[in-house]
mmCIF file of C-alpha atoms in Angstrom:
data_model
loop_
_atom_site.group_PDB
_atom_site.id
_atom_site.type_symbol
_atom_site.label_atom_id
_atom_site.label_comp_id
_atom_site.label_asym_id
_atom_site.label_seq_id
_atom_site.Cartn_x
_atom_site.Cartn_y
_atom_site.Cartn_z
ATOM 1 C CA MET E 1 -58.019 48.773 36.963
ATOM 2 C CA ALA E 2 -60.188 51.775 37.833
ATOM 3 C CA SER E 3 -61.797 49.846 40.662
ATOM 4 C CA VAL E 4 -58.393 49.102 42.081
ATOM 5 C CA GLY E 5 -57.672 52.785 42.400
ATOM 6 C CA ILE E 6 -60.868 53.248 44.376
ATOM 7 C CA PHE E 7 -59.876 50.580 46.887
ATOM 8 C CA VAL E 8 -56.437 52.025 47.287
ATOM 9 C CA GLY E 9 -57.965 55.342 48.176
ATOM 10 C CA LEU E 10 -59.750 53.696 51.077
ATOM 11 C CA VAL E 11 -56.496 52.879 52.857
ATOM 12 C CA VAL E 12 -54.493 55.997 52.030
ATOM 13 C CA VAL E 13 -54.260 58.356 54.992
ATOM 14 C CA VAL E 14 -54.528 62.091 54.438
ATOM 15 C CA THR E 15 -51.322 63.840 55.501
ATOM 16 C CA ILE E 16 -51.240 67.578 56.201
ATOM 17 C CA LEU E 17 -47.965 69.376 56.794
ATOM 18 C CA SER E 18 -48.184 71.730 59.743
ATOM 19 C CA LYS E 19 -46.373 75.046 60.024
ATOM 20 C CA SER E 20 -43.649 73.364 62.005
ATOM 21 C CA HIS E 21 -41.229 71.557 59.730
ATOM 22 C CA ALA E 22 -40.826 68.779 62.271
ATOM 23 C CA ASP E 23 -44.531 67.939 62.714
ATOM 24 C CA ARG E 24 -47.002 66.098 60.519
ATOM 25 C CA ASN E 25 -50.713 65.566 61.094
ATOM 26 C CA VAL E 26 -52.510 62.470 59.835
ATOM 27 C CA TYR E 27 -56.208 61.631 60.145
ATOM 28 C CA PRO E 28 -56.878 57.869 60.015
ATOM 29 C CA SER E 29 -60.284 56.317 60.685
ATOM 30 C CA ALA E 30 -61.062 53.793 63.380
ATOM 31 C CA GLY E 31 -61.426 50.272 62.019
ATOM 32 C CA VAL E 32 -59.439 50.999 58.835
ATOM 33 C CA LEU E 33 -55.839 50.059 58.125
ATOM 34 C CA PHE E 34 -53.440 52.937 58.767
ATOM 35 C CA VAL E 35 -50.179 53.030 56.805
ATOM 36 C CA HIS E 36 -47.556 55.777 57.060
ATOM 37 C CA VAL E 37 -44.242 55.538 55.213
ATOM 38 C CA LEU E 38 -41.141 57.104 56.792
ATOM 39 C CA GLU E 39 -39.298 58.227 53.674
ATOM 40 C CA ARG E 40 -35.550 58.528 53.935
ATOM 41 C CA GLU E 41 -35.574 61.337 51.360
ATOM 42 C CA HIS E 42 -37.638 63.485 53.729
ATOM 43 C CA PHE E 43 -34.932 63.289 56.426
ATOM 44 C CA LYS E 44 -31.846 63.648 54.246
ATOM 45 C CA GLY E 45 -32.109 67.422 54.322
ATOM 46 C CA GLU E 46 -31.434 67.289 58.058
ATOM 47 C CA PHE E 47 -27.982 65.744 57.542
ATOM 48 C CA PRO E 48 -24.805 66.995 55.822
ATOM 49 C CA PRO E 49 -24.556 66.109 52.120
ATOM 50 C CA TYR E 50 -22.725 63.013 51.018
ATOM 51 C CA PRO E 51 -19.074 63.641 50.019
ATOM 52 C CA LYS E 52 -19.617 62.276 46.507
ATOM 53 C CA ALA E 53 -22.192 64.022 44.382
ATOM 54 C CA GLY E 54 -25.136 61.865 43.392
ATOM 55 C CA ASP E 55 -24.553 59.289 46.137
ATOM 56 C CA SER E 56 -26.701 60.872 48.819
ATOM 57 C CA SER E 57 -29.106 57.950 48.643
ATOM 58 C CA ASN E 58 -26.390 55.693 50.079
ATOM 59 C CA ASP E 59 -26.668 57.211 53.533
ATOM 60 C CA PRO E 60 -27.677 54.416 55.964
ATOM 61 C CA ILE E 61 -30.601 55.828 57.963
ATOM 62 C CA THR E 62 -32.598 53.979 60.618
ATOM 63 C CA PHE E 63 -35.662 55.142 62.532
ATOM 64 C CA ASN E 64 -36.801 54.843 66.103
ATOM 65 C CA THR E 65 -40.481 55.445 66.876
ATOM 66 C CA ASN E 66 -42.138 55.868 70.255
ATOM 67 C CA LEU E 67 -45.140 57.524 71.849
ATOM 68 C CA LYS E 68 -44.156 60.923 73.163
ATOM 69 C CA GLY E 69 -43.175 60.603 76.807
ATOM 70 C CA TYR E 70 -43.056 56.776 76.653
ATOM 71 C CA PRO E 71 -40.408 54.278 75.537
ATOM 72 C CA ASP E 72 -42.609 52.364 73.063
ATOM 73 C CA ARG E 73 -45.449 52.815 70.587
ATOM 74 C CA PRO E 74 -49.177 52.306 71.270
ATOM 75 C CA GLY E 75 -50.331 48.714 71.236
ATOM 76 C CA TRP E 76 -52.194 49.029 67.926
ATOM 77 C CA LEU E 77 -49.264 50.597 66.031
ATOM 78 C CA ARG E 78 -46.421 48.545 64.530
ATOM 79 C CA TYR E 79 -43.223 49.535 62.753
ATOM 80 C CA ILE E 80 -40.951 47.736 60.294
ATOM 81 C CA GLN E 81 -37.753 48.580 58.399
ATOM 82 C CA ARG E 82 -35.794 45.772 56.781
ATOM 83 C CA THR E 83 -32.481 47.550 56.160
ATOM 84 C CA SER E 84 -30.924 50.946 56.761
ATOM 85 C CA HIS E 85 -31.213 51.665 53.014
ATOM 86 C CA SER E 86 -34.989 51.123 52.870
ATOM 87 C CA ASP E 87 -37.886 53.233 54.075
ATOM 88 C CA GLY E 88 -39.609 52.520 57.372
ATOM 89 C CA VAL E 89 -43.349 51.882 57.651
ATOM 90 C CA LEU E 90 -45.755 52.553 60.509
ATOM 91 C CA TYR E 91 -48.952 50.529 60.236
ATOM 92 C CA GLY E 92 -51.843 49.339 62.354
ATOM 93 C CA SER E 93 -55.576 49.466 62.902
ATOM 94 C CA PRO E 94 -56.865 51.937 65.500
ATOM 95 C CA THR E 95 -60.075 51.085 67.352
ATOM 96 C CA ALA E 96 -63.022 53.146 68.490
ATOM 97 C CA GLU E 97 -61.549 53.635 71.959
ATOM 98 C CA HIS E 98 -58.733 55.713 70.462
ATOM 99 C CA VAL E 99 -61.097 58.200 68.777
ATOM 100 C CA GLY E 100 -60.637 61.797 69.861
ATOM 101 C CA LYS E 101 -57.266 61.192 71.536
ATOM 102 C CA PRO E 102 -54.394 62.747 69.585
ATOM 103 C CA THR E 103 -51.439 60.399 69.515
ATOM 104 C CA ILE E 104 -48.031 62.025 69.109
ATOM 105 C CA ILE E 105 -45.348 59.698 67.771
ATOM 106 C CA GLU E 106 -41.733 60.826 68.055
ATOM 107 C CA ILE E 107 -39.716 59.759 65.015
ATOM 108 C CA THR E 108 -35.941 59.849 65.438
ATOM 109 C CA ALA E 109 -33.783 59.292 62.355
ATOM 110 C CA TYR E 110 -30.204 58.057 62.851
ATOM 111 C CA ASN E 111 -27.609 58.611 60.149
ATOM 112 C CA LYS E 112 -25.024 55.855 60.555
ATOM 113 C CA ARG E 113 -22.537 57.684 58.345
ATOM 114 C CA THR E 114 -22.388 60.952 60.293
ATOM 115 C CA PHE E 115 -23.778 59.637 63.617
ATOM 116 C CA GLU E 116 -26.239 62.526 63.666
ATOM 117 C CA THR E 117 -29.938 62.422 64.506
ATOM 118 C CA ALA E 118 -33.053 64.278 63.398
ATOM 119 C CA ARG E 119 -36.381 64.212 65.181
ATOM 120 C CA HIS E 120 -39.865 64.794 63.769
ATOM 121 C CA ASN E 121 -43.280 64.436 65.372
ATOM 122 C CA LEU E 122 -46.187 62.591 63.797
ATOM 123 C CA VAL E 123 -49.568 63.630 65.206
ATOM 124 C CA ILE E 124 -52.203 60.925 64.652
ATOM 125 C CA ASN E 125 -55.773 62.223 64.942
ATOM 126 C CA ILE E 126 -58.076 59.183 64.883
ATOM 127 C CA MET E 127 -61.454 59.970 63.365
ATOM 128 C CA SER E 128 -64.755 58.219 63.973
ATOM 129 C CA THR E 129 -67.005 56.934 61.211
ATOM 130 C CA GLU E 130 -70.365 55.184 61.244
ATOM 131 C CA GLU E 131 -69.445 52.854 58.391
ATOM 132 C CA PHE E 132 -66.893 50.928 60.404
ATOM 133 C CA PRO E 133 -66.405 48.306 61.487
ATOM 134 C CA LEU E 134 -67.869 46.399 58.567
ATOM 135 C CA PRO E 135 -69.930 43.380 59.733
ATOM 136 C CA TYR E 136 -68.368 40.620 57.588
ATOM 137 C CA GLN E 137 -64.653 40.123 58.063
ATOM 138 C CA ALA E 138 -62.361 37.613 56.355
ATOM 139 C CA GLU E 139 -58.709 37.026 57.138
ATOM 140 C CA PHE E 140 -56.419 35.570 54.453
ATOM 141 C CA PHE E 141 -52.936 34.121 54.893
ATOM 142 C CA ILE E 142 -50.683 34.941 51.933
ATOM 143 C CA LYS E 143 -47.614 32.722 51.879
ATOM 144 C CA ASN E 144 -45.541 34.454 49.190
ATOM 145 C CA MET E 145 -45.482 37.961 50.691
ATOM 146 C CA ASN E 146 -43.643 39.823 53.413
ATOM 147 C CA VAL E 147 -45.430 42.443 55.439
ATOM 148 C CA GLU E 148 -43.594 45.438 53.914
ATOM 149 C CA GLU E 149 -44.367 44.152 50.413
ATOM 150 C CA MET E 150 -48.036 43.834 51.250
ATOM 151 C CA LEU E 151 -48.155 47.322 52.731
ATOM 152 C CA ALA E 152 -47.291 48.872 49.367
ATOM 153 C CA SER E 153 -50.399 50.622 48.059
ATOM 154 C CA GLU E 154 -50.286 49.055 44.593
ATOM 155 C CA VAL E 155 -49.883 45.503 45.946
ATOM 156 C CA LEU E 156 -52.625 45.963 48.522
ATOM 157 C CA GLY E 157 -54.838 47.469 45.857
ATOM 158 C CA ASP E 158 -54.341 44.436 43.617
ATOM 159 C CA PHE E 159 -55.255 42.114 46.452
ATOM 160 C CA LEU E 160 -58.414 44.052 47.309
ATOM 161 C CA GLY E 161 -59.358 43.989 43.651
ATOM 162 C CA ALA E 162 -59.043 40.203 43.552
ATOM 163 C CA VAL E 163 -61.128 39.874 46.723
ATOM 164 C CA LYS E 164 -63.812 42.134 45.235
ATOM 165 C CA ASN E 165 -64.086 39.887 42.182
ATOM 166 C CA VAL E 166 -64.850 36.800 44.278
ATOM 167 C CA TRP E 167 -66.946 38.549 46.968
ATOM 168 C CA GLN E 168 -68.796 41.313 45.058
ATOM 169 C CA PRO E 169 -69.358 43.695 47.991
ATOM 170 C CA GLU E 170 -70.437 47.313 47.790
ATOM 171 C CA ARG E 171 -67.844 48.408 50.340
ATOM 172 C CA LEU E 172 -64.547 46.657 50.945
ATOM 173 C CA ASN E 173 -61.730 47.811 53.186
ATOM 174 C CA ALA E 174 -58.462 46.463 54.524
ATOM 175 C CA ILE E 175 -58.817 46.268 58.306
ATOM 176 C CA ASN E 176 -55.434 44.983 59.450
ATOM 177 C CA ILE E 177 -52.194 43.424 58.265
ATOM 178 C CA THR E 178 -50.061 41.207 60.505
ATOM 179 C CA SER E 179 -46.784 39.450 59.838
ATOM 180 C CA ALA E 180 -46.761 35.687 60.348
ATOM 181 C CA LEU E 181 -43.824 36.168 62.726
ATOM 182 C CA ASP E 182 -46.127 38.095 65.065
ATOM 183 C CA ARG E 183 -48.446 35.069 65.122
ATOM 184 C CA GLY E 184 -45.745 32.629 66.182
ATOM 185 C CA GLY E 185 -44.444 31.810 62.704
ATOM 186 C CA ARG E 186 -40.854 30.760 62.098
ATOM 187 C CA VAL E 187 -38.247 32.762 60.214
ATOM 188 C CA PRO E 188 -37.916 31.201 56.735
ATOM 189 C CA LEU E 189 -34.642 29.861 55.418
ATOM 190 C CA PRO E 190 -32.753 32.247 53.112
ATOM 191 C CA ILE E 191 -33.126 29.929 50.126
ATOM 192 C CA ASN E 192 -35.405 29.935 47.101
ATOM 193 C CA ASP E 193 -36.568 33.447 48.013
ATOM 194 C CA LEU E 194 -38.875 32.148 50.744
ATOM 195 C CA LYS E 195 -41.211 34.636 52.428
ATOM 196 C CA GLU E 196 -42.353 34.850 56.023
ATOM 197 C CA GLY E 197 -46.047 35.187 55.105
ATOM 198 C CA VAL E 198 -48.599 37.811 56.058
ATOM 199 C CA TYR E 199 -52.188 37.834 57.391
ATOM 200 C CA VAL E 200 -54.540 40.318 55.722
ATOM 201 C CA MET E 201 -57.969 41.036 57.227
ATOM 202 C CA VAL E 202 -60.609 42.670 55.040
ATOM 203 C CA GLY E 203 -64.162 43.696 55.815
ATOM 204 C CA ALA E 204 -67.245 43.948 53.624
ATOM 205 C CA ASP E 205 -70.903 44.887 53.962
ATOM 206 C CA VAL E 206 -72.391 41.754 52.320
ATOM 207 C CA PRO E 207 -72.330 38.112 53.433
ATOM 208 C CA PHE E 208 -69.521 35.841 52.340
ATOM 209 C CA SER E 209 -69.653 34.480 48.836
ATOM 210 C CA SER E 210 -70.057 30.803 47.993
ATOM 211 C CA CYS E 211 -66.429 30.663 46.878
ATOM 212 C CA LEU E 212 -65.184 31.705 50.317
ATOM 213 C CA ARG E 213 -67.571 29.224 51.954
ATOM 214 C CA GLU E 214 -66.120 26.313 49.980
ATOM 215 C CA VAL E 215 -63.348 25.906 52.535
ATOM 216 C CA GLU E 216 -65.957 24.918 55.142
ATOM 217 C CA THR E 217 -67.165 21.865 53.201
ATOM 218 C CA PRO E 218 -66.407 18.425 54.736
ATOM 219 C CA GLN E 219 -64.242 17.434 51.748
ATOM 220 C CA ASN E 220 -62.002 20.456 52.071
ATOM 221 C CA GLN E 221 -61.878 20.146 55.837
ATOM 222 C CA LEU E 222 -60.667 16.573 55.402
ATOM 223 C CA ARG E 223 -58.013 17.668 52.918
ATOM 224 C CA CYS E 224 -56.833 20.361 55.328
ATOM 225 C CA SER E 225 -56.565 17.819 58.153
ATOM 226 C CA GLN E 226 -54.359 15.712 55.864
ATOM 227 C CA GLU E 227 -52.203 18.756 55.050
ATOM 228 C CA MET E 228 -53.446 18.855 51.469
ATOM 229 C CA ASP E 229 -54.536 21.945 49.554
ATOM 230 C CA PRO E 230 -58.330 22.285 49.426
ATOM 231 C CA VAL E 231 -60.153 22.604 46.136
ATOM 232 C CA ILE E 232 -61.333 26.221 45.801
ATOM 233 C CA SER E 233 -62.963 27.350 42.574
ATOM 234 C CA CYS E 234 -61.829 30.974 42.855
ATOM 235 C CA ASP E 235 -58.213 30.235 43.750
ATOM 236 C CA LYS E 236 -57.101 30.897 40.166
ATOM 237 C CA LYS E 237 -58.084 34.562 40.533
ATOM 238 C CA PHE E 238 -55.427 34.913 43.262
ATOM 239 C CA ARG E 239 -52.821 32.397 42.121
ATOM 240 C CA ALA E 240 -51.223 34.681 39.533
ATOM 241 C CA GLN E 241 -49.884 37.034 42.222
ATOM 242 C CA PHE E 242 -50.938 35.760 45.651
ATOM 243 C CA ASN E 243 -50.403 32.263 47.034
ATOM 244 C CA ILE E 244 -53.190 31.909 49.614
ATOM 245 C CA ASP E 245 -53.322 29.159 52.234
ATOM 246 C CA TRP E 246 -57.054 28.428 52.180
ATOM 247 C CA CYS E 247 -56.831 26.149 55.215
ATOM 248 C CA LYS E 248 -55.988 29.209 57.326
ATOM 249 C CA ILE E 249 -58.760 31.478 56.118
ATOM 250 C CA SER E 250 -60.986 32.871 58.866
ATOM 251 C CA LEU E 251 -64.562 34.064 58.259
ATOM 252 C CA VAL E 252 -66.221 36.044 61.050
ATOM 253 C CA ASP E 253 -69.687 37.598 61.135
ATOM 254 C CA ILE E 254 -69.451 40.115 63.964
ATOM 255 C CA THR E 255 -73.228 40.529 64.027
ATOM 256 C CA LYS E 256 -73.513 36.965 65.358
ATOM 257 C CA VAL E 257 -70.642 37.135 67.803
ATOM 258 C CA VAL E 258 -71.979 37.094 71.358
ATOM 259 C CA PRO E 259 -70.067 39.588 73.480
ATOM 260 C CA VAL E 260 -68.556 38.107 76.597
ATOM 261 C CA HIS E 261 -68.803 40.256 79.704
ATOM 262 C CA SER E 262 -66.592 39.180 82.526
ATOM 263 C CA ASN E 263 -67.579 40.172 86.042
ATOM 264 C CA ARG E 264 -64.463 41.583 87.555
ATOM 265 C CA PRO E 265 -64.172 41.164 91.315
ATOM 266 C CA ASP E 266 -63.688 44.084 93.604
ATOM 267 C CA PRO E 267 -59.964 44.915 93.364
ATOM 268 C CA GLY E 268 -59.805 46.032 96.993
ATOM 269 C CA THR E 269 -57.656 48.741 98.492
ATOM 270 C CA GLY E 270 -54.329 47.410 97.235
ATOM 271 C CA VAL E 271 -55.118 47.747 93.496
ATOM 272 C CA LEU E 272 -55.189 51.035 91.653
ATOM 273 C CA PRO E 273 -58.502 51.993 90.029
ATOM 274 C CA ASP E 274 -58.802 52.138 86.252
ATOM 275 C CA ILE E 275 -59.525 55.852 86.290
ATOM 276 C CA GLY E 276 -57.888 58.475 88.441
ATOM 277 C CA GLU E 277 -54.500 59.335 89.823
ATOM 278 C CA TYR E 278 -52.452 57.525 92.413
ATOM 279 C CA ASN E 279 -52.411 59.243 95.798
ATOM 280 C CA PRO E 280 -49.418 58.102 97.847
ATOM 281 C CA PRO E 281 -49.709 57.731 101.632
ATOM 282 C CA SER E 282 -49.360 60.850 103.707
ATOM 283 C CA GLU E 283 -45.971 61.761 105.153
ATOM 284 C CA LEU E 284 -47.595 62.124 108.580
ATOM 285 C CA LEU E 285 -47.772 58.360 109.001
ATOM 286 C CA LYS E 286 -45.829 57.083 111.999
ATOM 287 C CA SER E 287 -42.737 55.012 111.335
ATOM 288 C CA LYS E 288 -42.795 51.417 112.507
ATOM 289 C CA ASP E 289 -40.544 50.317 115.393
ATOM 290 C CA TYR E 290 -38.483 47.277 114.407
ATOM 291 C CA PHE E 291 -36.743 46.743 117.802
ATOM 292 C CA ALA E 292 -39.091 43.916 118.776
ATOM 293 C CA ASP E 293 -38.482 42.232 115.416
ATOM 294 C CA PHE E 294 -34.749 42.539 116.016
ATOM 295 C CA LEU E 295 -35.012 40.821 119.385
ATOM 296 C CA ILE E 296 -37.048 37.986 117.940
ATOM 297 C CA THR E 297 -34.838 37.353 114.897
ATOM 298 C CA LEU E 298 -31.385 37.870 116.457
ATOM 299 C CA ALA E 299 -31.350 38.090 120.246
ATOM 300 C CA VAL E 300 -33.569 35.080 120.970
ATOM 301 C CA PRO E 301 -31.573 32.602 118.812
ATOM 302 C CA SER E 302 -28.309 33.912 120.335
ATOM 303 C CA ALA E 303 -29.642 33.354 123.854
ATOM 304 C CA VAL E 304 -30.744 29.807 123.009
ATOM 305 C CA ALA E 305 -27.316 29.029 121.532
ATOM 306 C CA LEU E 306 -25.587 30.356 124.673
ATOM 307 C CA VAL E 307 -27.734 28.164 126.952
ATOM 308 C CA LEU E 308 -26.957 25.085 124.873
ATOM 309 C CA PHE E 309 -23.223 25.901 125.011
ATOM 310 C CA ILE E 310 -23.331 26.173 128.804
ATOM 311 C CA ILE E 311 -25.176 22.848 129.137
ATOM 312 C CA LEU E 312 -22.676 21.108 126.871
ATOM 313 C CA GLY E 313 -19.689 22.531 128.770
ATOM 314 C CA TYR E 314 -21.145 21.450 132.102
ATOM 315 C CA SER E 315 -21.769 17.929 130.794
ATOM 316 C CA MET E 316 -18.245 17.537 129.447
ATOM 317 C CA CYS E 317 -16.226 19.235 132.195
ATOM 318 C CA CYS E 318 -18.224 18.935 135.382
ATOM 319 C CA ARG E 319 -19.956 15.565 135.093
ATOM 320 C CA ARG E 320 -18.245 12.170 135.809
ATOM 321 C CA GLU E 321 -19.269 10.780 132.429
ATOM 322 C CA GLY E 322 -17.735 13.740 130.725
ATOM 323 C CA LEU E 323 -14.460 13.433 132.662
ATOM 324 C CA ILE E 324 -14.223 9.741 131.795
ATOM 325 C CA GLN E 325 -14.678 10.554 128.137
ATOM 326 C CA LEU E 326 -11.970 13.209 128.338
ATOM 327 C CA VAL E 327 -9.515 10.802 130.075
ATOM 328 C CA HIS E 328 -10.307 8.079 127.547
ATOM 329 C CA HIS E 329 -9.728 10.474 124.708
ATOM 330 C CA SER E 330 -6.441 11.619 126.252
ATOM 331 C CA SER E 331 -5.195 8.043 126.637
ATOM 332 C CA ILE E 332 -6.055 7.236 123.041
ATOM 333 C CA GLN E 333 -4.213 10.325 121.876
ATOM 334 C CA LYS E 334 -1.159 9.419 124.018
ATOM 335 C CA SER E 335 -1.070 5.868 122.654
ATOM 336 C CA SER E 336 -1.301 7.156 119.100
ATOM 337 C CA LYS E 337 1.678 9.444 119.645
ATOM 338 C CA GLU E 338 3.698 6.578 121.129
ATOM 339 C CA LEU E 339 2.932 4.303 118.176
ATOM 340 C CA ARG E 340 3.951 7.031 115.743
ATOM 341 C CA SER E 341 7.290 7.527 117.532
ATOM 342 C CA MET E 342 7.968 3.786 117.582
ATOM 343 C CA SER E 343 7.184 3.429 113.915
ATOM 344 C CA LYS E 344 9.849 5.985 113.072
ATOM 345 C CA ASN E 345 12.620 3.946 114.792
ATOM 346 C CA ARG E 346 11.620 0.411 113.829
ATOM 347 C CA GLU E 347 13.923 -1.784 111.685
ATOM 348 C CA ILE E 348 12.946 -4.059 108.900
ATOM 349 C CA SER E 349 12.943 -7.685 110.110
ATOM 350 C CA TRP E 350 14.907 -10.327 108.270
ATOM 351 C CA PRO E 351 12.864 -12.730 106.198
ATOM 352 C CA LEU E 352 12.964 -16.426 106.998
ATOM 353 C CA SER E 353 15.064 -17.124 103.913
ATOM 354 C CA THR E 354 18.045 -15.329 105.551
ATOM 355 C CA LEU E 355 18.161 -17.501 108.713
ATOM 356 C CA PRO E 356 20.494 -20.605 109.038
ATOM 357 C CA VAL E 357 19.073 -23.819 107.614
ATOM 358 C CA PHE E 358 19.565 -27.260 109.283
ATOM 359 C CA HIS E 359 19.926 -30.325 107.119
ATOM 360 C CA PRO E 360 17.167 -32.785 108.063
ATOM 361 C CA VAL E 361 19.439 -35.890 107.827
ATOM 362 C CA SER E 362 23.004 -34.894 108.602
ATOM 363 C CA GLY E 363 22.148 -32.057 110.957
ATOM 364 C CA GLU E 364 24.654 -29.785 109.266
ATOM 365 C CA VAL E 365 24.056 -26.077 109.408
ATOM 366 C CA VAL E 366 23.725 -24.501 106.034
ATOM 367 C CA PRO E 367 24.730 -20.842 105.927
ATOM 368 C CA PRO E 368 22.050 -18.319 105.046
ATOM 369 C CA ILE E 369 21.278 -17.576 101.435
ATOM 370 C CA HIS E 370 22.628 -14.042 101.681
ATOM 371 C CA PRO E 371 25.725 -12.832 103.406
ATOM 372 C CA ASP E 372 25.551 -10.532 106.384
ATOM 373 C CA ASN E 373 26.410 -7.458 104.356
ATOM 374 C CA TYR E 374 23.551 -8.011 101.920
ATOM 375 C CA GLU E 375 21.185 -5.068 101.621
ATOM 376 C CA THR E 376 17.936 -6.354 103.087
ATOM 377 C CA THR E 377 15.894 -3.234 102.776
ATOM 378 C CA SER E 378 15.489 -3.744 99.045
ATOM 379 C CA MET E 379 15.162 -7.536 99.142
ATOM 380 C CA PRO E 380 11.762 -9.073 98.425
ATOM 381 C CA LEU E 381 10.238 -11.519 100.855
ATOM 382 C CA MET E 382 10.086 -14.312 98.262
ATOM 383 C CA GLN E 383 12.595 -14.962 95.509
ATOM 384 C CA THR E 384 12.930 -17.469 92.746
ATOM 385 C CA GLN E 385 16.008 -19.605 92.282
ATOM 386 C CA THR E 386 16.855 -18.021 88.950
ATOM 387 C CA ASN E 387 17.493 -14.540 90.297
ATOM 388 C CA LEU E 388 19.462 -15.454 93.451
ATOM 389 C CA GLN E 389 23.111 -14.610 92.886
ATOM 390 C CA ASN E 390 24.553 -15.933 96.192
ATOM 391 C CA GLN E 391 22.230 -18.909 96.631
ATOM 392 C CA ILE E 392 23.944 -22.082 98.000
ATOM 393 C CA GLN E 393 22.493 -25.352 96.861
ATOM 394 C CA ILE E 394 21.529 -27.804 99.597
ATOM 395 C CA PRO E 395 22.823 -31.364 98.981
ATOM 396 C CA GLN E 396 20.065 -33.849 98.398
ATOM 397 C CA GLN E 397 20.027 -37.652 98.739
ATOM 398 C CA GLN E 398 20.034 -39.881 95.664
ATOM 399 C CA ILE E 399 17.972 -43.029 95.295
ATOM 400 C CA SER E 400 21.017 -45.280 95.983
ATOM 401 C CA GLY E 401 21.625 -43.611 99.323
ATOM 402 C CA LYS E 402 24.385 -41.267 98.186
ATOM 403 C CA TRP E 403 24.178 -37.521 98.504
ATOM 404 C CA TYR E 404 24.525 -35.247 95.539
ATOM 405 C CA SER E 405 24.500 -31.607 95.293
#
């Protein structure tokens, strides 16, 4: 386990307390994983003590981190804190372009019990080194780990020790750690203690070992395409603690990577340059006169509408065709009013069943079915014989010539 301690020392960042109690200075190296733990114990002295003795650790404290003068952190720096009762972690991998530029991170601690805040500054001084970046880089996907678990120094040290056993490099460093959720992964279900997974990139100074190259064989590539685990001889050296998805391993030799240079077109006068300050236009510029635009957008359409209205009025009121149409419309309107007035005073006509009936043989007049005082407004036009109360039967002729009723 002595070798493990050496590897852990490669990722630990030196922290120096400045004279100011609120500031800390750290000195990470470009191309090496940077991890800084925001300990809740360090901020508890800024808040009133907990009412019950011995329960000060129960204070729920959350952290907010941002680049000084900006609302967010630099692009290479990430932050994670699972709960308000756990420590926060800042982690990332600075690049060579950040060397020599002090980065001040404002750390604001919120105590959810007292609603008080405490602010400290973290000054990140990125150092340059000739040893980095290492030329051979391998990225592993560990399925049974969360990012904050992997950031722990002892866990990361164990993983680097396992990689050293299968790779045998002289120098080995953790370059970056990324949560699977940042790569488009899905949040796991809260059952069976499932983990979200984490990508760990390491770099070494020697070519990849034969064990790491086994994933590139046609047999293992076929198994990966069928969603089967490939057969890797060195998997047992990781399986005890780390469940690695060998189908997602990435091996990159940066010495063979051809840099791609894109020819950027001339941005022109409307795009700000990459370097320099923005110079706004001078206040001596003349203001633009919008009166002509007003005439075009408002006055011209109004004039056209007025001309059309005049033409329409002349056609309807001054032309013979228009007068005829107006007279015709007036007559139709007058007839409609007359029909409406007549419909209000009309009476319901008597149905044929209420008129006198003449006997076809004797010529006798049969009285109507209903008397004169019968309410005809509620009487249907056709009735059956079963529901007629005042119906009078008409005598009919028998076969022998006699009439019967």
